[in-house]
Coordinates of C-alpha atoms in Angstrom, one line a residue:
X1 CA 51.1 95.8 56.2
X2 CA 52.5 92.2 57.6
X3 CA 54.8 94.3 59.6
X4 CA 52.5 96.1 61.2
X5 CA 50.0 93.4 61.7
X6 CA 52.7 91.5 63.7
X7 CA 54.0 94.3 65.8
X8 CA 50.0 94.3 67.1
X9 CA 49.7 90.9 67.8
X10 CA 52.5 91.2 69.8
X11 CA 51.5 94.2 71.5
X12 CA 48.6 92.5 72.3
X13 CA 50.7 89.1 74.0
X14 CA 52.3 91.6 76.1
X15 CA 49.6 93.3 77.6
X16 CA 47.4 89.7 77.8
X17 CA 50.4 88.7 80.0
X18 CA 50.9 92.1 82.3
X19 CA 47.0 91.9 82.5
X20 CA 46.4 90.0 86.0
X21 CA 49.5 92.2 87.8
X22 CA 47.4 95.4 86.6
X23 CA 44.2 93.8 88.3
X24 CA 46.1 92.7 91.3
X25 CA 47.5 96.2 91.6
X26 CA 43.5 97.4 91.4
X27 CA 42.2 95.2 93.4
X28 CA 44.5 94.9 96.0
X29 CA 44.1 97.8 99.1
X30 CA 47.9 98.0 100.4
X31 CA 50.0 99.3 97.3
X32 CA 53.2 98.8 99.3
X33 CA 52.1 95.2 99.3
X34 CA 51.6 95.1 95.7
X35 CA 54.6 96.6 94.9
X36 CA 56.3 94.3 97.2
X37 CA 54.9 91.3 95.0
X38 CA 55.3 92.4 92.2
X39 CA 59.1 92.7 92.7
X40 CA 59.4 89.4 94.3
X41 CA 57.8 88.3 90.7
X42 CA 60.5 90.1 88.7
X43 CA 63.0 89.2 90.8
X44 CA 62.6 85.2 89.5
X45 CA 63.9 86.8 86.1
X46 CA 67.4 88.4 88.1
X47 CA 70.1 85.8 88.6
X48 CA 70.9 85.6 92.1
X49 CA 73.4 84.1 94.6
X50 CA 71.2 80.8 94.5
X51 CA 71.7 79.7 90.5
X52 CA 75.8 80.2 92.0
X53 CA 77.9 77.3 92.2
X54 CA 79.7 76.7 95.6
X55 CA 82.7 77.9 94.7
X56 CA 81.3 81.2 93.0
X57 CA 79.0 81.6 96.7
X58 CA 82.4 81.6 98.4
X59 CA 84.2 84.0 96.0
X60 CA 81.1 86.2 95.9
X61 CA 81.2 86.1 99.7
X62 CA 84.8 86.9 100.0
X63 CA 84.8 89.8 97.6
X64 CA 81.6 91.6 99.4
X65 CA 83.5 91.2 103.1
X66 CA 86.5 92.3 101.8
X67 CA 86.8 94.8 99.4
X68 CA 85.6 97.6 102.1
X69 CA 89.4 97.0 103.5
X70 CA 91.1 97.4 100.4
X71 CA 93.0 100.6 99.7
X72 CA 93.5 102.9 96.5
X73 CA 97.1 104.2 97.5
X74 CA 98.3 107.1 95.4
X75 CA 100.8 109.7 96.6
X76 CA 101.8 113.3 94.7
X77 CA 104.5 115.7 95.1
X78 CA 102.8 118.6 96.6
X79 CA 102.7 122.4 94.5
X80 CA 104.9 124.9 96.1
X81 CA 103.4 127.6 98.2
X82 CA 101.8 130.3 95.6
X83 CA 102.1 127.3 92.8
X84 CA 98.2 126.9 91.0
X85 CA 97.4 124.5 88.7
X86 CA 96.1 124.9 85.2
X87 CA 92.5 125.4 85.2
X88 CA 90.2 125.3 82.4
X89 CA 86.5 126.3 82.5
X90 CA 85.3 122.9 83.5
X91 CA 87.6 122.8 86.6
X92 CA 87.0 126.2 87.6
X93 CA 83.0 125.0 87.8
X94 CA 83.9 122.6 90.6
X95 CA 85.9 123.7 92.9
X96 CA 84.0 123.0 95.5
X97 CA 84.8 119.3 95.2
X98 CA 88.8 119.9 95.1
X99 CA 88.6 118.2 98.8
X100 CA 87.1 115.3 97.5
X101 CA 90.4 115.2 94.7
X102 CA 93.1 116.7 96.4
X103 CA 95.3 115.1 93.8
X104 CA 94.6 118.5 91.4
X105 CA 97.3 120.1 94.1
X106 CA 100.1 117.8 93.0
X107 CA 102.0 115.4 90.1
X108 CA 101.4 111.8 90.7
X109 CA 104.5 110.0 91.7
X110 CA 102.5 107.0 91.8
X111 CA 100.1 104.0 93.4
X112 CA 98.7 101.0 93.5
X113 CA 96.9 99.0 96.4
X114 CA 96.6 98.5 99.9
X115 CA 94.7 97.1 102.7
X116 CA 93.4 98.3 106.2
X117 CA 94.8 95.8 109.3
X118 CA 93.9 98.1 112.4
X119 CA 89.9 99.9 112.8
X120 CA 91.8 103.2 113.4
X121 CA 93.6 103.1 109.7
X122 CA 96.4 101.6 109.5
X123 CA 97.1 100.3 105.8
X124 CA 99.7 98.1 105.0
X125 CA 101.3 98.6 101.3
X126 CA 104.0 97.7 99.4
X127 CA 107.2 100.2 99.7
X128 CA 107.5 100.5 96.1
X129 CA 104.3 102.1 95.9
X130 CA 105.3 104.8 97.9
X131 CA 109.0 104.8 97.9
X132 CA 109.3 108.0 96.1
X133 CA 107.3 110.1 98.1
X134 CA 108.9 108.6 101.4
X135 CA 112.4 109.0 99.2
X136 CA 111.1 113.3 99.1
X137 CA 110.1 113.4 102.6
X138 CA 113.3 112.3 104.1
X139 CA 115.4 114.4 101.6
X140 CA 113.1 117.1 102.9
X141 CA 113.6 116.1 106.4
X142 CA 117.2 115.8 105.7
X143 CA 117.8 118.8 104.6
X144 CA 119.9 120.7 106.8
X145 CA 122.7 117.9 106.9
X146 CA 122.5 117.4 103.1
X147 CA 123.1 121.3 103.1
X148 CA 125.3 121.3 105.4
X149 CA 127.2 118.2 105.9
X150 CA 130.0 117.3 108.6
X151 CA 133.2 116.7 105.7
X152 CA 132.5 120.6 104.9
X153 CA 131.5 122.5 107.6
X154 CA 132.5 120.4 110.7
X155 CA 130.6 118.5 113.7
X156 CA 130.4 120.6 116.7
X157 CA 130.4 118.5 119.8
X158 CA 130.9 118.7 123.4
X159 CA 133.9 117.9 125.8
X160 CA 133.9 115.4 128.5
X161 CA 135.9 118.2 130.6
X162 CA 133.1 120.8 130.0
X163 CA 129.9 121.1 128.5
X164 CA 130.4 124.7 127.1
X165 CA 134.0 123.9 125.3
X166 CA 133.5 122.2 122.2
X167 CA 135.8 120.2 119.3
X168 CA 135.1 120.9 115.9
X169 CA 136.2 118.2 113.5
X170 CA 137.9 119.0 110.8
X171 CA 136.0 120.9 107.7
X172 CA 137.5 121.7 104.2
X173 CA 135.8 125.7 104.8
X174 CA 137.9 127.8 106.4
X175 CA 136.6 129.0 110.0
X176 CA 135.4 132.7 109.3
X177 CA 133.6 131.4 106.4
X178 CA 132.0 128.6 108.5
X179 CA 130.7 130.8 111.1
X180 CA 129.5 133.6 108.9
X181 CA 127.1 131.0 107.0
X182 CA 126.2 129.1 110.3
X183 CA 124.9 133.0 111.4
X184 CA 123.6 134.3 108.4
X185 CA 122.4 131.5 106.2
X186 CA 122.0 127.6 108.8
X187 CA 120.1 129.6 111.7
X188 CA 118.0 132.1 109.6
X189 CA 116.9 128.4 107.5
X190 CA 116.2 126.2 110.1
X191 CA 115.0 128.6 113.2
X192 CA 112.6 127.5 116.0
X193 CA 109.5 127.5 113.5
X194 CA 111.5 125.0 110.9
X195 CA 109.5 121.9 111.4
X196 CA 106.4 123.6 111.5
X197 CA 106.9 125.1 108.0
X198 CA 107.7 121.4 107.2
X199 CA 105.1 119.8 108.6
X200 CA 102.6 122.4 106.6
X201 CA 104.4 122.2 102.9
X202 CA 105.5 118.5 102.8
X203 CA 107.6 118.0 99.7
X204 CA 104.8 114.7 99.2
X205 CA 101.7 113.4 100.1
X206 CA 100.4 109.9 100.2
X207 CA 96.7 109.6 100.0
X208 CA 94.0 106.5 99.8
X209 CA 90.5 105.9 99.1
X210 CA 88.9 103.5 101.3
X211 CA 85.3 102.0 100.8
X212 CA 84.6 104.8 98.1
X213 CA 85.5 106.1 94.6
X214 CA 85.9 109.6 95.4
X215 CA 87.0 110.5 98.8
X216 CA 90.0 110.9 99.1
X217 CA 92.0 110.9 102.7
X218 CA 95.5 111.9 103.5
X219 CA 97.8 109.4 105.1
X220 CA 101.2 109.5 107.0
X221 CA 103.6 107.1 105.9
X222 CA 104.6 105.7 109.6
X223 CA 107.2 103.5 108.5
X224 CA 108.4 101.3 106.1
X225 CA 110.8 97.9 105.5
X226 CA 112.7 98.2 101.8
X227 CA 113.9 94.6 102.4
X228 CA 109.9 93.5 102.2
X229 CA 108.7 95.6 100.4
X230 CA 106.4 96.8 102.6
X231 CA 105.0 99.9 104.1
X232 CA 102.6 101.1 106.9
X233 CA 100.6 103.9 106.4
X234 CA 98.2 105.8 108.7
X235 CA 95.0 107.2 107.5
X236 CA 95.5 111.2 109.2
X237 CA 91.7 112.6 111.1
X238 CA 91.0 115.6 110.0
X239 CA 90.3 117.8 113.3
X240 CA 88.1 119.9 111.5
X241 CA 85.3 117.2 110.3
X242 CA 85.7 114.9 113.2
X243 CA 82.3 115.4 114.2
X244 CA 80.9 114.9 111.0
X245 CA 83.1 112.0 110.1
X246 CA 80.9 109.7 111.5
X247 CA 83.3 106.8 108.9
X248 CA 86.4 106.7 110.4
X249 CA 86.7 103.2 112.2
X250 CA 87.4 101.4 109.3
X251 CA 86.7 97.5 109.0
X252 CA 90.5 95.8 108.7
X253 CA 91.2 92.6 106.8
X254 CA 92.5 89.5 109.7
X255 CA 95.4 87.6 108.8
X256 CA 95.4 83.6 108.3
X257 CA 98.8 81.5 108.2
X258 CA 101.2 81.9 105.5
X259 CA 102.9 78.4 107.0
X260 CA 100.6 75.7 106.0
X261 CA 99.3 76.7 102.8
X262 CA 99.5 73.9 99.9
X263 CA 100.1 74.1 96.0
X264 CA 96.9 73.9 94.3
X265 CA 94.5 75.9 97.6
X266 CA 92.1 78.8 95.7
X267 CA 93.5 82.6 96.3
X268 CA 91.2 85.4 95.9
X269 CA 93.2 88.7 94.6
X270 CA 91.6 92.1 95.3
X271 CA 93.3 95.1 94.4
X272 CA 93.0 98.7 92.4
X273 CA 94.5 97.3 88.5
X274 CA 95.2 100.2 85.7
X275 CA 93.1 102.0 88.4
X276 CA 90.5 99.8 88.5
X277 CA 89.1 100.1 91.9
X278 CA 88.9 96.9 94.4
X279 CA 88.7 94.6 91.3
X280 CA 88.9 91.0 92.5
X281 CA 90.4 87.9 90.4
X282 CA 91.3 84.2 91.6
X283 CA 93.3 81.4 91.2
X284 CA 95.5 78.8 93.0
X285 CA 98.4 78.8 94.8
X286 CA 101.1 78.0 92.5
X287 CA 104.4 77.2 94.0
X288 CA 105.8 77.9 97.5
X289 CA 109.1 78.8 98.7
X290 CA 109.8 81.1 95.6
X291 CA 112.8 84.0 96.1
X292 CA 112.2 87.0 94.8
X293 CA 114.4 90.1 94.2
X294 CA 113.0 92.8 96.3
X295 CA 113.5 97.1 95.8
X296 CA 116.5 96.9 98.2
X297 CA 118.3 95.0 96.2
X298 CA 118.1 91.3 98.4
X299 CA 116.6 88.3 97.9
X300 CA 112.6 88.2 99.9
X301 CA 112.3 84.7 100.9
X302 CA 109.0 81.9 101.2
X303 CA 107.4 83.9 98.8
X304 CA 104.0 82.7 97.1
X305 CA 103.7 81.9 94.0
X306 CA 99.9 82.3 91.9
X307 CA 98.0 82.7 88.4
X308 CA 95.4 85.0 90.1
X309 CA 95.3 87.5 87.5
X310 CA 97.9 90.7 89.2
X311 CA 98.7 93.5 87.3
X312 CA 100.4 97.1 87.6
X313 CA 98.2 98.5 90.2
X314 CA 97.5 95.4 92.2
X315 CA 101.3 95.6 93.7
X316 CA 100.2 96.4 98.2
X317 CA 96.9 94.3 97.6
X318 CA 96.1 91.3 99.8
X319 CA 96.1 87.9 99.1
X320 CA 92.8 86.0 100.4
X321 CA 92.6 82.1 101.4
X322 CA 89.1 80.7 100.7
X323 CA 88.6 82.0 104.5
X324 CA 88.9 85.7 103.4
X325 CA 92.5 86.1 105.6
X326 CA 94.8 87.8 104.4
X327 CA 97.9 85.2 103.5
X328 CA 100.4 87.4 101.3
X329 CA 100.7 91.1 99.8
X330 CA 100.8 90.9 96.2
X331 CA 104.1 92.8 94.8
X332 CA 105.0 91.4 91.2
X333 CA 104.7 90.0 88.4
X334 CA 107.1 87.7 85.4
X335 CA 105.9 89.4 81.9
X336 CA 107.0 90.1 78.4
X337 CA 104.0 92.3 77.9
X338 CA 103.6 95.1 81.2
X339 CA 100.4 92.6 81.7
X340 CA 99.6 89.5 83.7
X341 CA 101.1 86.3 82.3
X342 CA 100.2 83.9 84.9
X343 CA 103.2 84.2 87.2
X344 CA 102.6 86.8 90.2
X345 CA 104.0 86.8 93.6
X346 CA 103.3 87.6 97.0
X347 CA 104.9 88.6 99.8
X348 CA 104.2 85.7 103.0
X349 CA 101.6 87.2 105.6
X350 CA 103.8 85.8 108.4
X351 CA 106.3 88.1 107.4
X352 CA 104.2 91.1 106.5
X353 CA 101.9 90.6 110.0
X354 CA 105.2 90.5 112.1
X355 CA 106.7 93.7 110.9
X356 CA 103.4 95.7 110.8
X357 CA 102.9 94.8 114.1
X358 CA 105.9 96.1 115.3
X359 CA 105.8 99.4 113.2
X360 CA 101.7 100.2 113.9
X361 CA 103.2 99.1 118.2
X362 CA 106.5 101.5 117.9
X363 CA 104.4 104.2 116.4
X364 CA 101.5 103.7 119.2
X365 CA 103.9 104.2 121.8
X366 CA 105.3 107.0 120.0
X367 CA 102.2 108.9 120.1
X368 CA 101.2 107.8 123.7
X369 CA 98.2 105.9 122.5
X370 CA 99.6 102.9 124.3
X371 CA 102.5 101.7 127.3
X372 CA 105.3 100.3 125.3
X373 CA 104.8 96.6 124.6
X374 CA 106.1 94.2 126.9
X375 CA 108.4 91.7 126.2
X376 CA 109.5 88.5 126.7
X377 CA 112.9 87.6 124.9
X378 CA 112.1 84.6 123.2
X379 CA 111.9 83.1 119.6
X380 CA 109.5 80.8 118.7
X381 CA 109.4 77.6 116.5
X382 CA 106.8 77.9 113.8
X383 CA 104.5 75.1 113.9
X384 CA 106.2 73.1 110.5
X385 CA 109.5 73.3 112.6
X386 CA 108.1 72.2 115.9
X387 CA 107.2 68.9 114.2
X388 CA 110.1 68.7 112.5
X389 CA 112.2 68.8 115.0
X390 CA 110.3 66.7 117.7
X391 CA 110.2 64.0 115.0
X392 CA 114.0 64.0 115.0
X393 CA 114.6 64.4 118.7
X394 CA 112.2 63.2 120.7
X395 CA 111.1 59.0 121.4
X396 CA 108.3 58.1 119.3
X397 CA 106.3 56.9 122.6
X398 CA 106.1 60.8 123.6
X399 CA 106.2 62.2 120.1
X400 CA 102.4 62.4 120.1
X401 CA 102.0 63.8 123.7
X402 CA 104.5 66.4 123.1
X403 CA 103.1 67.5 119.8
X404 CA 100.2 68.4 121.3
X405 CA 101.3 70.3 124.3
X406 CA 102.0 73.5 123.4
X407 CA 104.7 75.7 121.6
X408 CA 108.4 75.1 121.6
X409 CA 110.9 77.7 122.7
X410 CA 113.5 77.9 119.9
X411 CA 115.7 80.4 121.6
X412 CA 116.3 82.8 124.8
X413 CA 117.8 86.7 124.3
X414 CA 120.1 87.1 127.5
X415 CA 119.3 88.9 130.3
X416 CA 115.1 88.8 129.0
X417 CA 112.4 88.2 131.6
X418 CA 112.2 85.0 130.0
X419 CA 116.0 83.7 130.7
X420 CA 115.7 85.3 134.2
X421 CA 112.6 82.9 134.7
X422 CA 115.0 80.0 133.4
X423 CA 113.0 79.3 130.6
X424 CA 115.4 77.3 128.0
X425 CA 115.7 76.9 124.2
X426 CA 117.1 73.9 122.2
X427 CA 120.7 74.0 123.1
X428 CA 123.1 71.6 122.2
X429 CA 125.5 69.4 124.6
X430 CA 128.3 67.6 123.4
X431 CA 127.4 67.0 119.6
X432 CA 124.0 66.3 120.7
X433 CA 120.4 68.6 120.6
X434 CA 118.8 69.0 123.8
X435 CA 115.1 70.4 123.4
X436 CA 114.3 73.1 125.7
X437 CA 110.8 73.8 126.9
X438 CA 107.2 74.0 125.5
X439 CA 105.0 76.9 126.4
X440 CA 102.0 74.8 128.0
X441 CA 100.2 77.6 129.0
X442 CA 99.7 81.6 129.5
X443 CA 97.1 82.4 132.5
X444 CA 96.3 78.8 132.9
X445 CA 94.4 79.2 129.0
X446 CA 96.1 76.3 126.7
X447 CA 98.3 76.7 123.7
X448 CA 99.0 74.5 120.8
X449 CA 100.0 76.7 118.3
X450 CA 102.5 79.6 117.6
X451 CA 100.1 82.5 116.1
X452 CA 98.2 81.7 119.9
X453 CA 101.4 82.8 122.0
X454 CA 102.3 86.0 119.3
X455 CA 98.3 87.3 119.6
X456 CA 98.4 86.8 123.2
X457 CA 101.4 88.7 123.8
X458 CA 100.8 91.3 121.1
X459 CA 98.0 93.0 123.5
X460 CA 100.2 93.2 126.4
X461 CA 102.7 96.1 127.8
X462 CA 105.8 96.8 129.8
X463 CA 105.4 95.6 133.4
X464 CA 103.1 93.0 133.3
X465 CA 103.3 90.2 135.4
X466 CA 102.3 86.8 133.1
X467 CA 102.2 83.3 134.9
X468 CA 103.9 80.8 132.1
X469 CA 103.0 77.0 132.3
X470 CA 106.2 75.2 130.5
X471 CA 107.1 71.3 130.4
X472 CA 110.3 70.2 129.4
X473 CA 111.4 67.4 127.2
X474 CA 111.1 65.0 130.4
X475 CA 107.4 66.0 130.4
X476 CA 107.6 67.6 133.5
X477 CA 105.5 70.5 134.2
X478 CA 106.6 73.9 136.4
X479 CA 104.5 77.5 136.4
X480 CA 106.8 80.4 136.5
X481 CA 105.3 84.2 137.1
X482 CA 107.5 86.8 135.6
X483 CA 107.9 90.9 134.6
X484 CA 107.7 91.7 130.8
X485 CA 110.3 93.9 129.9
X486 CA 111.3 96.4 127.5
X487 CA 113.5 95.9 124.3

């Protein structure tokens, strides 16, 4: 028939055309070769990063540098001891792989996104992702004063006169009845081995995904900031594989500044939507200076407006410049629908990078990783402000000098290293401003910009002798060598 007389002929075509790669694979003596050829001939048929535009290169690049940093964050209130789930025929069949989805062993209590800032896991997240298994852990942890609190049974404490008499305030339970449950009921619950039992059978447990779409890994909830919204986790090493788990420095995301940013820049959003893992989307920066109600209840301030695409899910997920720096945590969205309308928001990295940084330090210290971080006692003036306010105060002839020369001193704590050095903040003198000094230099190595002094002194501890070059508003230049402290 016609039919089959044209399905020939093109049978025919095709093998015409595959004919001379057949007879190069014949003739030719190195298959490996051949085979290397031939798929350098296919691959003119594949799209590829060349036939991109510039600005898909750059979100193409971002994407593949980033998205090993970004978290899945999920968290589950743990089975009692003895508790098993349901199990049908299917789940009974893998077992094996309950380690690589420890979330059979609990109900989800929710999750979203997150993103890894330190090589040793630390992930920083929103709060409200978490907040109700941190909410469970410190009613667990609380226990034995929500049990039995002060109004009913008392506080027992000690005399200046002598350590073994004590005062017991007043309690609505009659005495015998306090110390018969205090004997028989408080000391047989929370006995020496108390916090061990609490440490094994956590009421919930937070875990992430990092880099992969099935292994899971637990992580502590270090600490956490309701009035940002934002929470630091730490990925937990298991002692058992830590030979085998040759993946554990993880590759953390670098923050860029939150400060300058301008209405219209490109944003890259990367984050785990309806589940979604590290699903990216883009947009522009939208407005600035937007104040949002945050979980606590008060108003989160400078935050950034965008129409990259955020959804449920996305809420602990970084915010990218065209740079791939982290410059906000996306946390919510303005919808009639549950879905993305255009209007999302994210928290300012300045303000996110700050309290990490103190958190992932305190905790450090905590667990003797690290000296306590030193410190100076002094408050900086962003770079926006620094300008600002040398454009108001200072002559125009040394306005362009002092703009240059390093980073102005907004404030001194009393009795810091710094105010025993007699470095000076803006102060003001009868009705007028008097600028205080400029941090020149630290070590002799030049500073001009805020974020320069805050990474240098973020690496340093308790102790430390630092030599400070400062110039005052007279341009004059003195070196002072002080201790850093602790706060």
């Amino acid at each position: 028939s016609i039919h089959q007389y044209i399905k020939q002929q093109q049978l025919i075509m095709k093998t015409t055309k595959l004919l001379p790669s057949l007879i190069f694979l014949l003739l030719t003596t190195n298959h490996t070769q051949a085979l290397s050829s031939v798929n350098k001939v296919a691959a003119k048929d594949v799209p590829s990063i060349a036939n991109l535009n510039e600005q898909e290169k750059q979100n193409v690049a971002i994407y593949q540098q980033c998205s090993p940093s970004v978290a899945y964050v999920t968290s589950i209130m743990s089975r009692r001891r003895g508790q098993q789930p349901r199990r049908n025929r299917r789940q009974s069949n893998n077992d094996n792989n309950e380690n690589e989805n420890p979330l059979r062993n609990g109900m989800t209590l929710g999750s979203g996104s997150g993103f890894v800032v330190r090589e040793d896991g630390y992930i920083v997240t929103n709060y409200h992702v978490i907040q109700s298994a941190w909410n469970m852990l410190q009613m667990q942890k609380n226990v034995e004063s929500t049990l039995f609190p002060s109004w009913l049974y008392g506080n027992s404490t000690k005399t200046e006169e002598s350590e073994s008499a004590t005062v017991t305030d007043a309690a609505i339970l009659p005495k015998p009845l306090r110390e018969y449950l205090n004997e028989n009921v408080r000391k047989r619950l929370f006995d020496e081995d108390y916090q061990k039992r609490l440490s094994e059978n956590p009421a919930a447990q937070v875990y992430v995904r990092v880099n992969s779409s099935t292994q899971y890994r637990e992580a502590q909830i270090v600490d956490v900031v309701p009035e940002l919204d934002v929470a630091v986790l730490k990925i937990v090493e298991d002692t058992k594989k830590a030979e085998k788990d040759t993946m554990f420095n993880f590759e953390a995301l670098e923050f860029g500044s939150s400060d300058d940013l301008l209405v219209g820049q490109g944003v890259v959003a990367i984050g785990n939507p309806f589940g979604l893992d590290r699903t990216v989307t883009t947009g522009v920066v939208s407005a600035l200076n937007r104040d949002i109600k945050g979980v606590a209840g008060n108003d989160i301030k400078n935050c950034i407006q965008t129409d990259a695409s955020i959804n449920p899910g996305n809420s602990g997920g970084p915010l990218l410049n065209n740079r791939g720096q982290v410059i906000g945590v996306n946390t919510m969205i303005i919808t009639t629908s549950g879905s993305s309308a255009g209007i999302g928001f994210a928290i300012p990295g300045a303000a996110v990078q700050s309290a990490a940084d103190r958190i992932i330090r305190d905790h450090r210290v905590a667990m003797r990783q690290r000296p306590a971080a030193g410190w100076l006692g002094v408050e900086l003036a962003s770079d926006a402000t620094k300008e600002a306010i040398l454009l108001q105060y200072i002559a125009k002839e040394k306005q362009a000098a002092t703009a240059a020369c390093g980073v102005l001193v907004m404030n001194v704590a009393k009795g810091s290293p710094a105010a025993e050095a007699g470095i000076e903040g803006i102060s003001f003198v009868d009705g007028t401003v008097k600028i205080g000094d400029l941090i020149v230099a630290i070590g002799g190595n030049l500073v001009e910009q805020e974020q320069e002094v805050v990474d240098d002194f973020r690496s340093r501890v308790v102790g430390e002798v630092v030599n400070l070059t400062l110039e005052d508003a007279e341009g004059k230049r003195r070196i002072v060598e002080l201790r850093l402290g602790q706060r």
